[in-house]
PDB file of C-alpha atoms in Angstrom:
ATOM      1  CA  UNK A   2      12.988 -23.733   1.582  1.00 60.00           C
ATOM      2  CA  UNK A   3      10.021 -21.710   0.245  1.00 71.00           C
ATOM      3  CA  UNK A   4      10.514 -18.394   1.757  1.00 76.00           C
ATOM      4  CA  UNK A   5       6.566 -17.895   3.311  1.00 73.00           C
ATOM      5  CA  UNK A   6       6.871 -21.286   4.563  1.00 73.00           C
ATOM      6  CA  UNK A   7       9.986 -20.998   5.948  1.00 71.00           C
ATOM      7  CA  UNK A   8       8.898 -17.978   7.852  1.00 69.00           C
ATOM      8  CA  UNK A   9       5.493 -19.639   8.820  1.00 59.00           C
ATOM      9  CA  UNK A  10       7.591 -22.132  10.343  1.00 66.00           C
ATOM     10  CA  UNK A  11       9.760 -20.286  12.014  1.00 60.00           C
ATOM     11  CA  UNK A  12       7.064 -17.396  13.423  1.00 62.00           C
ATOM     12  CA  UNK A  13       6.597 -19.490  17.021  1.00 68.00           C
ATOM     13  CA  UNK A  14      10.278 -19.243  17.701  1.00 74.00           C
ATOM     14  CA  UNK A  15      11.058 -15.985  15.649  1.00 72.00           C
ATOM     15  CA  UNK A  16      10.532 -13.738  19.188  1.00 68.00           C
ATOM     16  CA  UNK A  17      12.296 -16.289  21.081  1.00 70.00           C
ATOM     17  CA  UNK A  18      15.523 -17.619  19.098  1.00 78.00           C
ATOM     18  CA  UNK A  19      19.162 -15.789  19.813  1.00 77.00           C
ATOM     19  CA  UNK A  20      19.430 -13.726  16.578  1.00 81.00           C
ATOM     20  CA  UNK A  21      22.136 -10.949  16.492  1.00 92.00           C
ATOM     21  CA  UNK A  22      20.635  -9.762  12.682  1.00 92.00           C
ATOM     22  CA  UNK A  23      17.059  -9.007  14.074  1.00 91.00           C
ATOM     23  CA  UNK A  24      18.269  -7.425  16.292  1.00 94.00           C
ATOM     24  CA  UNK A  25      20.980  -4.987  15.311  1.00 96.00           C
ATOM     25  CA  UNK A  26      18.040  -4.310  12.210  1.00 96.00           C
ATOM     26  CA  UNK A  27      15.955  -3.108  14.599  1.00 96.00           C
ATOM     27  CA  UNK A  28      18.298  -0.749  16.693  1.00 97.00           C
ATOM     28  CA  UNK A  29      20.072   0.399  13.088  1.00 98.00           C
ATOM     29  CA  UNK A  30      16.193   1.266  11.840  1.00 98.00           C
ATOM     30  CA  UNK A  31      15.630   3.039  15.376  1.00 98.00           C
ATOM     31  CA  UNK A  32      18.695   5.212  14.620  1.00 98.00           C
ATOM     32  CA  UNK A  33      18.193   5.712  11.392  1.00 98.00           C
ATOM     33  CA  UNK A  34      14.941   7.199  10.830  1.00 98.00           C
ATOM     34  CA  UNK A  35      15.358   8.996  14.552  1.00 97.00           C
ATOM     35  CA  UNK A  36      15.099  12.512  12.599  1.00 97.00           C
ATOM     36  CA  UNK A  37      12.834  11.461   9.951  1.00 97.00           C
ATOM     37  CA  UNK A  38       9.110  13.169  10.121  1.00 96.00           C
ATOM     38  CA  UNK A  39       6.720  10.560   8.594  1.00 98.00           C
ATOM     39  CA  UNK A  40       2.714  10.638   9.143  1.00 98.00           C
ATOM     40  CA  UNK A  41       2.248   7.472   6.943  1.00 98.00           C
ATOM     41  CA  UNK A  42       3.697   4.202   6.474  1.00 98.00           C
ATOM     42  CA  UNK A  43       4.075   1.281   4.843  1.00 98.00           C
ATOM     43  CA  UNK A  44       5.776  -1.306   6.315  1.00 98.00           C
ATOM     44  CA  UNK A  45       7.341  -3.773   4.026  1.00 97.00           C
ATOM     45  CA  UNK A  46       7.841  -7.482   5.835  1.00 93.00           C
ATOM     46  CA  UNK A  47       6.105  -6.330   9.241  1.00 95.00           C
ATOM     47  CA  UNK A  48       6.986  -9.866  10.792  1.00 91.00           C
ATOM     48  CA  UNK A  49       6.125 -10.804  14.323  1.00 92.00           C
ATOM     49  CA  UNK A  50       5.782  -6.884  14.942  1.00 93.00           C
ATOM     50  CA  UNK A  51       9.505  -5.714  16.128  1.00 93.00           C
ATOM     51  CA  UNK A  52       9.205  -2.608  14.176  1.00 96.00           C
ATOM     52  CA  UNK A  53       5.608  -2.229  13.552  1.00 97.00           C
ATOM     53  CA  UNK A  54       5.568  -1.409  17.529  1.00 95.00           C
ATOM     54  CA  UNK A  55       7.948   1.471  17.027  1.00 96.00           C
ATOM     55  CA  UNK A  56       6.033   2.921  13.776  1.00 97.00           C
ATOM     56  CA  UNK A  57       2.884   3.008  15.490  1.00 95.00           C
ATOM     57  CA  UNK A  58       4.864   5.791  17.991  1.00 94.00           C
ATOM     58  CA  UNK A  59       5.567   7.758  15.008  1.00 95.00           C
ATOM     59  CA  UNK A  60       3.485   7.566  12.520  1.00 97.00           C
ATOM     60  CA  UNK A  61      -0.418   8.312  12.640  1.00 97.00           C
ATOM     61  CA  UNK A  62      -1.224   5.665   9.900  1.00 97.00           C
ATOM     62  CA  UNK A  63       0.858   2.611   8.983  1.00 98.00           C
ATOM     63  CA  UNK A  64       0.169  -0.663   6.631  1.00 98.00           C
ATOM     64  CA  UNK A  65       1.815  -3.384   7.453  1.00 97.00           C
ATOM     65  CA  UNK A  66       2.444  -6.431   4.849  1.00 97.00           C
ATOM     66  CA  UNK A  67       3.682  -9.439   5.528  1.00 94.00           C
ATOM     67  CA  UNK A  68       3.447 -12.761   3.354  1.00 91.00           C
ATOM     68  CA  UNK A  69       4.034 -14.885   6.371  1.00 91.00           C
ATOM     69  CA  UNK A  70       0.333 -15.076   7.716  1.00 90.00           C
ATOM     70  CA  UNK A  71       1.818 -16.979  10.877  1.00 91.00           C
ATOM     71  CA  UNK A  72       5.083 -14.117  11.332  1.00 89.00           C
ATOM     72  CA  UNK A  73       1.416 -11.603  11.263  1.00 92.00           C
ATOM     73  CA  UNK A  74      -0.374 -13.239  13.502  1.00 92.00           C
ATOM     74  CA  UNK A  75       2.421 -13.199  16.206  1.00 93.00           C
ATOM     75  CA  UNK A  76       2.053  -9.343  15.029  1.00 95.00           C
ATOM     76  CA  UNK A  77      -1.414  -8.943  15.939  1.00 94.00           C
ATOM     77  CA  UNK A  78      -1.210 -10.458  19.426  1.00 92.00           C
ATOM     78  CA  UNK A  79       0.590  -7.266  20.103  1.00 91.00           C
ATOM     79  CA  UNK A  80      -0.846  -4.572  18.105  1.00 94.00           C
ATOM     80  CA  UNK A  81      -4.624  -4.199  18.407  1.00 88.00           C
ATOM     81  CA  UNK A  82      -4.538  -0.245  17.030  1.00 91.00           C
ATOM     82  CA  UNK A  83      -7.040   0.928  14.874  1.00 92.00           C
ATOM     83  CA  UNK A  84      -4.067   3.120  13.489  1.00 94.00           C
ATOM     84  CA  UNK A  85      -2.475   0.102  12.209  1.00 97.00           C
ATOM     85  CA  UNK A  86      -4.092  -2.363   9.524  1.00 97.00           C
ATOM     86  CA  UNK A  87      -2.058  -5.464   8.407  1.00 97.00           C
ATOM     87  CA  UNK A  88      -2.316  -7.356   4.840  1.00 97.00           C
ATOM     88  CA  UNK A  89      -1.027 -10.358   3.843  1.00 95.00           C
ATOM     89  CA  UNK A  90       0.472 -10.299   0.457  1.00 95.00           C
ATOM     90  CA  UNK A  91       3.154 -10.896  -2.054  1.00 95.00           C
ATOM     91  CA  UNK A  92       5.405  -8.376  -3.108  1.00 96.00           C
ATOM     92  CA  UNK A  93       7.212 -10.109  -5.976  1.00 95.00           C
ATOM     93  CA  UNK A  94       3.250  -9.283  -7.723  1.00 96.00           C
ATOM     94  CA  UNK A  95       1.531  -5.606  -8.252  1.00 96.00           C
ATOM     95  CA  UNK A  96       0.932  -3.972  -5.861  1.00 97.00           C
ATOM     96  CA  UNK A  97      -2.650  -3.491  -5.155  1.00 96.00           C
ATOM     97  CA  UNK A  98      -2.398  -3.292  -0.744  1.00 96.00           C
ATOM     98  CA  UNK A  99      -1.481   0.672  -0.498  1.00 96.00           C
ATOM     99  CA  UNK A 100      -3.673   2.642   1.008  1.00 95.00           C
ATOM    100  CA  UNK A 101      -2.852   5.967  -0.877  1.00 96.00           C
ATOM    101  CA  UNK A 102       0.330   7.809  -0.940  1.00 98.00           C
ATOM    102  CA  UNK A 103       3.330   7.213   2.418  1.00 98.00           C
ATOM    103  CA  UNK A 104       5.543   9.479   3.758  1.00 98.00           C
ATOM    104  CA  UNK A 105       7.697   6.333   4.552  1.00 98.00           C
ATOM    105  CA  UNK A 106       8.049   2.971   2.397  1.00 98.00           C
ATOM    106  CA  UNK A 107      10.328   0.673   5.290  1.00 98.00           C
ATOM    107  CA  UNK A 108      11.685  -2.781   4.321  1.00 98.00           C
ATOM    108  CA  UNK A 109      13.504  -4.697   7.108  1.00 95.00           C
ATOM    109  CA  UNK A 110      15.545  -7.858   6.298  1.00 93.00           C
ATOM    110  CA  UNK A 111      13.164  -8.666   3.006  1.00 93.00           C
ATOM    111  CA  UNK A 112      14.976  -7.821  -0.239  1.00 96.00           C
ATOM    112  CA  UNK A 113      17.468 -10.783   0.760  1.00 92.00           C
ATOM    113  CA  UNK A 114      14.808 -12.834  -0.130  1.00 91.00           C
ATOM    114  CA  UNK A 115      13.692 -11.228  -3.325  1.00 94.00           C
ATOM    115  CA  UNK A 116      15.497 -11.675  -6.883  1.00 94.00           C
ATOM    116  CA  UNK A 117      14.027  -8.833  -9.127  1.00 97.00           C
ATOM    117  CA  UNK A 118      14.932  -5.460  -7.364  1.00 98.00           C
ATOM    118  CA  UNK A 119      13.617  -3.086 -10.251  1.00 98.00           C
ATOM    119  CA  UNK A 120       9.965  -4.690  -9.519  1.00 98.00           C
ATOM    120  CA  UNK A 121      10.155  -3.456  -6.140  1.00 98.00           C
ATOM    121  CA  UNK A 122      11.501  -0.254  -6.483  1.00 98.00           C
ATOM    122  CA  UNK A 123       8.888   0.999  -9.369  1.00 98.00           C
ATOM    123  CA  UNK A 124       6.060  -0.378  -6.858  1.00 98.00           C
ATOM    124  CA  UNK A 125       8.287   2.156  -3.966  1.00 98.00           C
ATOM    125  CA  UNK A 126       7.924   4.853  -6.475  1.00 98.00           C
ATOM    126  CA  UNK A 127       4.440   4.912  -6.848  1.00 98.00           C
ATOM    127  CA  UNK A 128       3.438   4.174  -3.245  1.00 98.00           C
ATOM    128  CA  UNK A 129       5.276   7.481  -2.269  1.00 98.00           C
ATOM    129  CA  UNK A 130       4.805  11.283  -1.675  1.00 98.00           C
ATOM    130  CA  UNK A 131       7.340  13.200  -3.722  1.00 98.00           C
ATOM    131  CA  UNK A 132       9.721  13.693  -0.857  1.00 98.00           C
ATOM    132  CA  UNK A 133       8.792  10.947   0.945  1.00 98.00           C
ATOM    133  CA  UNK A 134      11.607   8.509   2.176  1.00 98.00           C
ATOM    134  CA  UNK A 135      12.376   4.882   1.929  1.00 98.00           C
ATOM    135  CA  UNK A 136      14.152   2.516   4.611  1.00 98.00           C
ATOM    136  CA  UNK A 137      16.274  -0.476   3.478  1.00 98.00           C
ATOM    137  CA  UNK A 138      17.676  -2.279   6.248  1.00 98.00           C
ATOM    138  CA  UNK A 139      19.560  -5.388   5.191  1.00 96.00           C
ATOM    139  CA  UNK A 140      21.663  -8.310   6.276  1.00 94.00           C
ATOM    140  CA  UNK A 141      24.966  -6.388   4.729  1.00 97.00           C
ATOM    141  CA  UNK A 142      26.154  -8.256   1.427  1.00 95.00           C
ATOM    142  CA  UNK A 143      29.505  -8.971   3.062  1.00 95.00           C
ATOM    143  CA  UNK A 144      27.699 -10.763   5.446  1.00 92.00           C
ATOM    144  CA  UNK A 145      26.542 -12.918   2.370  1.00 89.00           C
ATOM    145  CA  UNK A 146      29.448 -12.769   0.518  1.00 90.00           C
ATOM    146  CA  UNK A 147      30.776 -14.898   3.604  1.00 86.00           C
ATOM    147  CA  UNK A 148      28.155 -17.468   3.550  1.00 82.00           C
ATOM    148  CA  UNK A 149      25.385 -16.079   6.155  1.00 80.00           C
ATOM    149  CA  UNK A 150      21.950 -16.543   5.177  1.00 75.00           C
ATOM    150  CA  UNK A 151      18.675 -16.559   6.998  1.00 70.00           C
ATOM    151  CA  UNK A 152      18.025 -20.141   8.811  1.00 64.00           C
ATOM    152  CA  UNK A 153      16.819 -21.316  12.230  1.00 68.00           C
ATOM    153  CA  UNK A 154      16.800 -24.913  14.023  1.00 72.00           C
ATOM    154  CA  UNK A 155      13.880 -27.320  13.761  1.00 69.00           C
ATOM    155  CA  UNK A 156      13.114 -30.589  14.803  1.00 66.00           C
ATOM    156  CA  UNK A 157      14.225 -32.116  11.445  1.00 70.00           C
ATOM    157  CA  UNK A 158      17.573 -29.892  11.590  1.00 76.00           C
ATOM    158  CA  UNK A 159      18.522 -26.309  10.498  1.00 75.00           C
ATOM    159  CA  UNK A 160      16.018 -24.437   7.761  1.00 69.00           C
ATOM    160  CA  UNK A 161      17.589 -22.408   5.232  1.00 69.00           C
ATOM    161  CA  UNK A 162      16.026 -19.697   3.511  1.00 68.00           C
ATOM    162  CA  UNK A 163      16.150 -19.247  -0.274  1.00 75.00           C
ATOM    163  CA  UNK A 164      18.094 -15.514  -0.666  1.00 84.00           C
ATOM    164  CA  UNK A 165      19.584 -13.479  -3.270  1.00 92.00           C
ATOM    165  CA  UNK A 166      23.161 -11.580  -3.179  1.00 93.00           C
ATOM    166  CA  UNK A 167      22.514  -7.848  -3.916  1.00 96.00           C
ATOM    167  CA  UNK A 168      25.737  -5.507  -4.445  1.00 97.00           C
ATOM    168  CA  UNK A 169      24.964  -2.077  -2.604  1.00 97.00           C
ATOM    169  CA  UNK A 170      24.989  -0.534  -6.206  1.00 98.00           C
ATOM    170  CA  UNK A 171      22.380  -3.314  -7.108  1.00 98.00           C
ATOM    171  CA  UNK A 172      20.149  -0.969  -4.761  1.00 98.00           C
ATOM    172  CA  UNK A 173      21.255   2.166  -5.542  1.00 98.00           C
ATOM    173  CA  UNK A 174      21.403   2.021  -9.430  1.00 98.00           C
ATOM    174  CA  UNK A 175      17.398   0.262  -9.287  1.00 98.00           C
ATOM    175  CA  UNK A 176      16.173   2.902  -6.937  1.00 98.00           C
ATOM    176  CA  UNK A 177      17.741   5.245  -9.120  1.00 98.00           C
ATOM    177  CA  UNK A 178      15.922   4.342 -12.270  1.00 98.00           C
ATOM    178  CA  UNK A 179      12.659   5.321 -10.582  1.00 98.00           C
ATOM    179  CA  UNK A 180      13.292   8.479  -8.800  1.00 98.00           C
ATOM    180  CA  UNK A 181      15.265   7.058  -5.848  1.00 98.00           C
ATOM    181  CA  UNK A 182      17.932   9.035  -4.881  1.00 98.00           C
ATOM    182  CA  UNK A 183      20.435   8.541  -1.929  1.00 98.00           C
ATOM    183  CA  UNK A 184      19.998  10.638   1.033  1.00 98.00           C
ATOM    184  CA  UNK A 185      21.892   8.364   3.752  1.00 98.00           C
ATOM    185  CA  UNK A 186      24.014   4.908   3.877  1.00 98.00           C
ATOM    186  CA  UNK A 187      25.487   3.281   6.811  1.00 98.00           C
ATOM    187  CA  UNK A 188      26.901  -0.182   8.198  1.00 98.00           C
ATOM    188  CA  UNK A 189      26.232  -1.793  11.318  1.00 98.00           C
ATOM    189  CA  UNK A 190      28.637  -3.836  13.516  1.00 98.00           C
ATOM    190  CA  UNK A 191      28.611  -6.502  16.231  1.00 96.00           C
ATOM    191  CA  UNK A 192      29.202  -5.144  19.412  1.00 95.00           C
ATOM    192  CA  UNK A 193      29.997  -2.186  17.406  1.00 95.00           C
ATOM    193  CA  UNK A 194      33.594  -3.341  16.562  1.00 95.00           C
ATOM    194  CA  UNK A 195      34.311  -1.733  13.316  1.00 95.00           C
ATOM    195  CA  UNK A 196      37.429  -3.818  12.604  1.00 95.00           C
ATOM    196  CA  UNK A 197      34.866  -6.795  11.758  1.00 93.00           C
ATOM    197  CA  UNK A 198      32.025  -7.503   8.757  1.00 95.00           C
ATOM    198  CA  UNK A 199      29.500  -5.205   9.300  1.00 97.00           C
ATOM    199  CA  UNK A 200      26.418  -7.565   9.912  1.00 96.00           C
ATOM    200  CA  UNK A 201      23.962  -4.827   8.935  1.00 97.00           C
ATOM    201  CA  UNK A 202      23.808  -2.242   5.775  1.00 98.00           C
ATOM    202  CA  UNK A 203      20.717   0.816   5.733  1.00 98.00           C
ATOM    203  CA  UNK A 204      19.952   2.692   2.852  1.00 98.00           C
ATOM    204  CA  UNK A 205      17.734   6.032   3.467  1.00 98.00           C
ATOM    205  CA  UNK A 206      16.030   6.901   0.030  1.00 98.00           C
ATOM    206  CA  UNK A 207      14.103   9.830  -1.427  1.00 98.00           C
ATOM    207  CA  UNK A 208      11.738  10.533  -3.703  1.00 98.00           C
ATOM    208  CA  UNK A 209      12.756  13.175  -5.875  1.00 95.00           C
TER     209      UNK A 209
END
């Protein structure tokens, strides 16, 4: 299924529906940018909000993007700060949505869905500070080695999202070629049982 009409789809439910991924994403991104100083953001697949509530604690300015107008609106329900202004648009294109230079670039459970890496990661590079940090926080690629991919129930049966297998050296050599260096990796585990697949991999980035 189309990815932004997937999500569309599944925006009214999104909050709602069981989902172990969304969630351990959002406590791994919690923990990982804990000691992270960041003024500005931009927030990379925004969704329904789950994040953008936390930025908005942190940060004094943040953009949020999403290309799921109906995962934004659910988003906008609960954010009504002048501190935060959402866009809709596609990454996969230039980028023409920044508003100046970020302290933090943050992409939760999006680069799953997206093929060319190398796109995204020169678009990183020039939407950063020098010194400025990036957040990847992924479904992990064992995970997908495995057979897990993004879905949901509808009426007409489960929804499957259209996604892409990225090695973790598929993100660390592209970042690289743009001035992307590795400051931090870790894995994330159900019920934090580290004899299992880790369900969730984060990447912490820098600008060099």
């Amino acid at each position: 299924m189309d990815t932004k009409q997937a999500y569309n789809l599944w925006a009214s439910q999104y909050d709602s529906n069981d989902n172990k991924t969304r969630d351990l994403e959002a406590y791994a991104l919690r923990t990982s940018l804990a000691d992270i100083e960041f003024k500005t953001c931009l927030e990379i697949g925004c969704g329904t909000g789950k994040n953008t509530l936390w930025f908005q604690e942190r940060a004094t300015y943040i953009t949020a993007i999403d290309q799921s107008e109906g995962m934004m609106d659910k988003a906008k329900e609960k954010i009504s700060s002048s501190r935060v202004l959402f866009k809709q648009a596609d990454i996969t294109k230039e980028w023409h949505f920044q508003d100046g230079l970020y302290d933090l670039v943050s992409f939760s459970l999006v680069l799953e869905h997206i093929e060319n890496l190398d796109h995204i990661f020169q678009q990183v590079s020039k939407s950063l500070h020098p010194g400025g940090y990036v957040y990847i926080g992924e479904l992990h690629p064992f995970k997908q080695y495995a057979g897990t991919k993004a879905r949901f129930d509808t009426a007409g049966g489960t929804a499957i999202l259209e996604c892409f297998n990225h090695h973790i050296s598929d993100f660390i050599r592209s970042a690289g070629k743009y001035g992307l260096i590795v400051e931090d990796l870790n894995e994330y585990f159900d019920d934090n049982d580290r004899n299992g697949i880790p369900r969730i991999l984060t990447i912490i980035l820098k600008k060099v």
